[in-house]
PDB file of C-alpha atoms in Angstrom:
ATOM      1  CA  VAL A   1     103.604  71.209 136.674  1.00 69.00           C
ATOM      2  CA  ALA A   2     102.424  69.095 133.748  1.00 80.00           C
ATOM      3  CA  LYS A   3      98.652  68.708 133.506  1.00 85.00           C
ATOM      4  CA  ASN A   4      98.668  65.728 131.136  1.00 89.00           C
ATOM      5  CA  PRO A   5     101.060  62.955 130.011  1.00 90.00           C
ATOM      6  CA  GLY A   6     101.893  64.720 126.719  1.00 89.00           C
ATOM      7  CA  ALA A   7     102.924  67.906 128.507  1.00 88.00           C
ATOM      8  CA  LEU A   8     104.999  65.859 130.954  1.00 91.00           C
ATOM      9  CA  VAL A   9     106.906  64.182 128.126  1.00 91.00           C
ATOM     10  CA  ALA A  10     107.536  67.560 126.438  1.00 90.00           C
ATOM     11  CA  LEU A  11     108.762  69.176 129.674  1.00 89.00           C
ATOM     12  CA  LEU A  12     111.013  66.226 130.546  1.00 90.00           C
ATOM     13  CA  GLN A  13     112.501  66.409 127.057  1.00 91.00           C
ATOM     14  CA  GLN A  14     113.278  70.112 127.550  1.00 90.00           C
ATOM     15  CA  PHE A  15     115.132  69.295 130.778  1.00 87.00           C
ATOM     16  CA  ARG A  16     116.990  66.386 129.160  1.00 85.00           C
ATOM     17  CA  LEU A  17     118.037  68.506 126.158  1.00 87.00           C
ATOM     18  CA  ARG A  18     119.015  71.376 128.491  1.00 86.00           C
ATOM     19  CA  LEU A  19     116.489  73.769 126.967  1.00 89.00           C
ATOM     20  CA  THR A  20     115.292  74.947 130.365  1.00 91.00           C
ATOM     21  CA  GLU A  21     117.068  77.755 132.176  1.00 94.00           C
ATOM     22  CA  LYS A  22     117.460  77.737 135.955  1.00 95.00           C
ATOM     23  CA  LYS A  23     118.929  80.445 138.136  1.00 97.00           C
ATOM     24  CA  TYR A  24     119.864  80.045 141.771  1.00 98.00           C
ATOM     25  CA  ILE A  25     120.975  82.495 144.438  1.00 98.00           C
ATOM     26  CA  CYS A  26     123.501  81.391 147.026  1.00 98.00           C
ATOM     27  CA  LEU A  27     125.520  83.044 149.757  1.00 98.00           C
ATOM     28  CA  VAL A  28     129.075  81.756 149.882  1.00 98.00           C
ATOM     29  CA  HIS A  29     132.113  82.291 152.076  1.00 96.00           C
ATOM     30  CA  GLY A  30     134.824  84.655 150.873  1.00 95.00           C
ATOM     31  CA  LYS A  31     135.369  87.243 148.168  1.00 96.00           C
ATOM     32  CA  PHE A  32     135.735  86.230 144.521  1.00 96.00           C
ATOM     33  CA  HIS A  33     138.701  87.520 142.522  1.00 95.00           C
ATOM     34  CA  ILE A  34     136.870  86.700 139.282  1.00 96.00           C
ATOM     35  CA  THR A  35     133.322  88.024 139.663  1.00 96.00           C
ATOM     36  CA  GLN A  36     131.787  86.353 136.596  1.00 98.00           C
ATOM     37  CA  ASP A  37     132.825  83.079 134.966  1.00 97.00           C
ATOM     38  CA  THR A  38     131.777  79.587 133.949  1.00 97.00           C
ATOM     39  CA  ILE A  39     133.004  76.522 135.819  1.00 97.00           C
ATOM     40  CA  GLN A  40     133.427  73.412 133.677  1.00 97.00           C
ATOM     41  CA  MET A  41     134.461  70.627 136.017  1.00 96.00           C
ATOM     42  CA  PRO A  42     133.255  67.010 135.830  1.00 96.00           C
ATOM     43  CA  LEU A  43     131.514  65.621 138.919  1.00 97.00           C
ATOM     44  CA  GLY A  44     131.485  62.150 140.392  1.00 95.00           C
ATOM     45  CA  ARG A  45     130.785  60.428 143.685  1.00 94.00           C
ATOM     46  CA  SER A  46     133.422  60.806 146.366  1.00 91.00           C
ATOM     47  CA  SER A  47     135.437  57.623 146.902  1.00 89.00           C
ATOM     48  CA  PHE A  48     135.655  58.430 150.641  1.00 90.00           C
ATOM     49  CA  ASN A  49     131.987  59.253 151.279  1.00 90.00           C
ATOM     50  CA  ARG A  50     129.428  57.880 148.818  1.00 88.00           C
ATOM     51  CA  THR A  51     126.800  60.459 149.867  1.00 90.00           C
ATOM     52  CA  LYS A  52     129.031  63.313 148.674  1.00 93.00           C
ATOM     53  CA  PHE A  53     130.121  64.386 145.223  1.00 96.00           C
ATOM     54  CA  THR A  54     133.440  65.848 144.133  1.00 94.00           C
ATOM     55  CA  VAL A  55     135.247  67.173 141.084  1.00 95.00           C
ATOM     56  CA  ALA A  56     136.569  64.030 139.403  1.00 94.00           C
ATOM     57  CA  SER A  57     138.422  63.640 136.114  1.00 92.00           C
ATOM     58  CA  ASP A  58     136.389  60.520 135.328  1.00 93.00           C
ATOM     59  CA  GLY A  59     133.093  62.165 136.386  1.00 94.00           C
ATOM     60  CA  ARG A  60     130.195  63.385 134.296  1.00 95.00           C
ATOM     61  CA  THR A  61     130.351  66.756 132.545  1.00 95.00           C
ATOM     62  CA  ALA A  62     129.097  69.636 134.665  1.00 96.00           C
ATOM     63  CA  GLU A  63     128.954  73.335 133.837  1.00 96.00           C
ATOM     64  CA  THR A  64     127.829  76.254 135.999  1.00 97.00           C
ATOM     65  CA  ALA A  65     127.883  79.936 135.067  1.00 97.00           C
ATOM     66  CA  TYR A  66     128.131  82.294 138.031  1.00 98.00           C
ATOM     67  CA  LYS A  67     127.994  86.024 138.683  1.00 98.00           C
ATOM     68  CA  VAL A  68     128.743  87.780 141.982  1.00 98.00           C
ATOM     69  CA  LEU A  69     125.877  90.129 142.841  1.00 97.00           C
ATOM     70  CA  LYS A  70     127.192  91.609 146.071  1.00 96.00           C
ATOM     71  CA  TYR A  71     130.030  91.311 148.561  1.00 97.00           C
ATOM     72  CA  TYR A  72     129.575  91.590 152.331  1.00 95.00           C
ATOM     73  CA  PRO A  73     132.854  92.033 154.247  1.00 94.00           C
ATOM     74  CA  LYS A  74     131.472  91.058 157.677  1.00 88.00           C
ATOM     75  CA  VAL A  75     128.681  89.473 159.616  1.00 87.00           C
ATOM     76  CA  ASP A  76     127.058  91.663 162.302  1.00 85.00           C
ATOM     77  CA  ILE A  77     128.082  89.753 165.413  1.00 79.00           C
ATOM     78  CA  GLU A  78     126.356  92.298 167.692  1.00 79.00           C
ATOM     79  CA  LYS A  79     123.011  91.690 165.961  1.00 80.00           C
ATOM     80  CA  ILE A  80     123.507  87.909 166.177  1.00 80.00           C
ATOM     81  CA  ALA A  81     124.358  88.216 169.893  1.00 74.00           C
ATOM     82  CA  GLN A  82     120.945  89.787 170.514  1.00 73.00           C
ATOM     83  CA  MET A  83     119.177  86.655 169.313  1.00 68.00           C
ATOM     84  CA  SER A  84     121.417  84.024 170.893  1.00 64.00           C
ATOM     85  CA  ASP A  85     124.276  83.622 173.324  1.00 63.00           C
ATOM     86  CA  VAL A  86     127.317  83.799 171.077  1.00 63.00           C
ATOM     87  CA  ARG A  87     129.918  85.052 173.519  1.00 65.00           C
ATOM     88  CA  LEU A  88     131.889  81.859 173.077  1.00 64.00           C
ATOM     89  CA  LEU A  89     131.545  82.004 169.303  1.00 70.00           C
ATOM     90  CA  ARG A  90     132.369  85.714 168.920  1.00 71.00           C
ATOM     91  CA  LYS A  91     136.142  85.255 168.598  1.00 70.00           C
ATOM     92  CA  LYS A  92     135.734  82.252 166.330  1.00 73.00           C
ATOM     93  CA  MET A  93     133.417  84.214 164.023  1.00 76.00           C
ATOM     94  CA  GLU A  94     135.751  87.206 163.929  1.00 72.00           C
ATOM     95  CA  LYS A  95     138.703  84.952 163.148  1.00 74.00           C
ATOM     96  CA  SER A  96     137.213  82.514 160.646  1.00 76.00           C
ATOM     97  CA  TYR A  97     134.912  84.743 158.594  1.00 83.00           C
ATOM     98  CA  GLN A  98     136.521  86.588 155.681  1.00 87.00           C
ATOM     99  CA  GLY A  99     133.421  88.042 154.100  1.00 92.00           C
ATOM    100  CA  PHE A 100     130.590  86.642 152.049  1.00 96.00           C
ATOM    101  CA  SER A 101     129.509  86.861 148.414  1.00 97.00           C
ATOM    102  CA  LEU A 102     125.936  86.729 147.147  1.00 98.00           C
ATOM    103  CA  VAL A 103     126.146  84.800 143.891  1.00 98.00           C
ATOM    104  CA  GLU A 104     123.749  84.001 141.051  1.00 98.00           C
ATOM    105  CA  CYS A 105     124.425  80.542 139.590  1.00 98.00           C
ATOM    106  CA  GLU A 106     123.059  79.166 136.363  1.00 97.00           C
ATOM    107  CA  PRO A 107     123.693  75.442 135.982  1.00 96.00           C
ATOM    108  CA  LYS A 108     123.966  74.418 132.330  1.00 93.00           C
ATOM    109  CA  THR A 109     123.862  70.745 133.328  1.00 92.00           C
ATOM    110  CA  GLY A 110     121.837  69.171 136.099  1.00 88.00           C
ATOM    111  CA  ARG A 111     124.156  67.087 138.247  1.00 92.00           C
ATOM    112  CA  THR A 112     123.452  66.235 141.872  1.00 92.00           C
ATOM    113  CA  HIS A 113     124.946  68.883 144.224  1.00 96.00           C
ATOM    114  CA  GLN A 114     126.458  70.603 141.175  1.00 97.00           C
ATOM    115  CA  ILE A 115     126.391  74.188 142.471  1.00 98.00           C
ATOM    116  CA  ARG A 116     127.506  73.138 145.940  1.00 97.00           C
ATOM    117  CA  VAL A 117     130.491  71.150 144.655  1.00 97.00           C
ATOM    118  CA  HIS A 118     131.530  73.778 142.107  1.00 98.00           C
ATOM    119  CA  MET A 119     131.485  76.494 144.788  1.00 98.00           C
ATOM    120  CA  VAL A 120     133.563  74.336 147.161  1.00 96.00           C
ATOM    121  CA  HIS A 121     136.005  73.651 144.327  1.00 96.00           C
ATOM    122  CA  LEU A 122     136.441  77.427 143.929  1.00 96.00           C
ATOM    123  CA  HIS A 123     137.088  77.619 147.715  1.00 95.00           C
ATOM    124  CA  HIS A 124     133.776  79.421 148.305  1.00 97.00           C
ATOM    125  CA  PRO A 125     131.512  76.941 150.143  1.00 97.00           C
ATOM    126  CA  ILE A 126     127.851  77.828 150.550  1.00 98.00           C
ATOM    127  CA  VAL A 127     126.808  79.178 153.950  1.00 97.00           C
ATOM    128  CA  SER A 128     125.365  76.513 156.296  1.00 96.00           C
ATOM    129  CA  ASP A 129     126.197  73.625 153.949  1.00 96.00           C
ATOM    130  CA  GLU A 130     126.693  70.877 156.510  1.00 93.00           C
ATOM    131  CA  THR A 131     127.721  68.379 153.826  1.00 94.00           C
ATOM    132  CA  TYR A 132     130.537  70.316 152.140  1.00 95.00           C
ATOM    133  CA  LEU A 133     131.468  73.127 154.521  1.00 91.00           C
ATOM    134  CA  GLY A 134     133.162  71.418 157.433  1.00 85.00           C
ATOM    135  CA  LYS A 135     132.054  71.086 161.023  1.00 86.00           C
ATOM    136  CA  LYS A 136     133.653  74.257 162.491  1.00 84.00           C
ATOM    137  CA  ARG A 137     132.314  76.747 159.945  1.00 87.00           C
ATOM    138  CA  SER A 138     128.986  74.957 159.686  1.00 89.00           C
ATOM    139  CA  THR A 139     128.498  75.239 163.466  1.00 86.00           C
ATOM    140  CA  LEU A 140     129.157  78.983 163.287  1.00 88.00           C
ATOM    141  CA  ASP A 141     126.914  79.502 160.237  1.00 92.00           C
ATOM    142  CA  ILE A 142     123.893  77.749 161.707  1.00 91.00           C
ATOM    143  CA  VAL A 143     123.800  80.288 164.564  1.00 88.00           C
ATOM    144  CA  TRP A 144     122.657  83.021 162.117  1.00 91.00           C
ATOM    145  CA  CYS A 145     121.627  81.071 158.991  1.00 94.00           C
ATOM    146  CA  PRO A 146     119.482  78.069 159.941  1.00 92.00           C
ATOM    147  CA  ARG A 147     119.778  76.218 156.618  1.00 96.00           C
ATOM    148  CA  LEU A 148     121.685  75.930 153.380  1.00 97.00           C
ATOM    149  CA  PHE A 149     121.693  79.366 151.717  1.00 98.00           C
ATOM    150  CA  LEU A 150     120.784  78.131 148.226  1.00 98.00           C
ATOM    151  CA  HIS A 151     117.564  79.262 146.576  1.00 98.00           C
ATOM    152  CA  ALA A 152     116.046  78.385 143.186  1.00 96.00           C
ATOM    153  CA  ARG A 153     115.133  81.887 142.022  1.00 97.00           C
ATOM    154  CA  GLU A 154     113.996  81.388 138.440  1.00 96.00           C
ATOM    155  CA  VAL A 155     113.044  78.681 135.967  1.00 94.00           C
ATOM    156  CA  SER A 156     112.251  79.245 132.288  1.00 95.00           C
ATOM    157  CA  PHE A 157     110.944  76.794 129.710  1.00 93.00           C
ATOM    158  CA  THR A 158     108.788  76.621 126.590  1.00 93.00           C
ATOM    159  CA  HIS A 159     105.094  75.885 127.103  1.00 92.00           C
ATOM    160  CA  PRO A 160     104.457  72.403 125.620  1.00 89.00           C
ATOM    161  CA  ARG A 161     101.272  73.405 123.823  1.00 88.00           C
ATOM    162  CA  SER A 162     101.523  77.116 122.956  1.00 91.00           C
ATOM    163  CA  GLY A 163     105.290  77.216 122.310  1.00 92.00           C
ATOM    164  CA  LYS A 164     105.484  80.442 124.343  1.00 96.00           C
ATOM    165  CA  ARG A 165     108.555  80.948 126.542  1.00 96.00           C
ATOM    166  CA  LEU A 166     107.531  81.061 130.228  1.00 94.00           C
ATOM    167  CA  SER A 167     109.559  82.257 133.177  1.00 95.00           C
ATOM    168  CA  PHE A 168     108.718  81.877 136.867  1.00 95.00           C
ATOM    169  CA  THR A 169     110.512  83.581 139.741  1.00 97.00           C
ATOM    170  CA  ALA A 170     110.438  83.072 143.486  1.00 96.00           C
ATOM    171  CA  GLU A 171     111.602  85.697 145.961  1.00 96.00           C
ATOM    172  CA  LEU A 172     114.169  84.823 148.580  1.00 96.00           C
ATOM    173  CA  PRO A 173     112.360  83.061 151.468  1.00 97.00           C
ATOM    174  CA  VAL A 174     111.909  84.939 154.744  1.00 96.00           C
ATOM    175  CA  ASP A 175     114.416  82.807 156.685  1.00 96.00           C
ATOM    176  CA  LEU A 176     117.173  83.504 154.126  1.00 97.00           C
ATOM    177  CA  GLN A 177     116.242  87.214 154.026  1.00 96.00           C
ATOM    178  CA  ARG A 178     116.613  87.224 157.813  1.00 94.00           C
ATOM    179  CA  ALA A 179     120.050  85.610 157.523  1.00 94.00           C
ATOM    180  CA  GLN A 180     121.058  88.156 154.866  1.00 95.00           C
ATOM    181  CA  ASN A 181     120.124  90.941 157.299  1.00 93.00           C
ATOM    182  CA  PHE A 182     123.010  89.828 159.561  1.00 92.00           C
ATOM    183  CA  LEU A 183     125.522  90.808 156.884  1.00 93.00           C
ATOM    184  CA  LEU A 184     127.238  94.187 156.824  1.00 89.00           C
ATOM    185  CA  GLU A 185     127.747  95.984 153.519  1.00 85.00           C
ATOM    186  CA  GLU A 186     130.959  97.722 152.426  1.00 73.00           C
TER     187      GLU A 186
END
């Protein structure tokens, strides 16, 4: 985004000092009992799988504010069946799915996989997260949601030269909108 080295330095400093604001939208498994909160759990590399991260007492500080925007009690299996052969998966979907929550997350720190790990820690893994979800649920999710349902919706920062606060938003991509259309509302 920076058009010159001075602007780059100023923007990097804003990220380092946590002066930027980022908001993400994610679709997670399950229904939250607490619909708005802040998770403060340190993150570190998993000792079992070095490509994954986990909540670790000796990890680096990580903080994510979240707010549930909407709850969907079911996925529309009939609609999914029209696009693919899910006869074998029908019973598994009916048995393993216990609703979905559309959540806005605002990371206060910028750790690798922060939102994904914090959601898993709360027992609400992100839809189609092959890394943290588990093979069975991931296989079911990919039938109707082809990729990780995590979207960077908004970023705000101060313009390096003018000092004006800028905010940029991005609508949910078409493939995630399509996946959201498979969900049934209350």
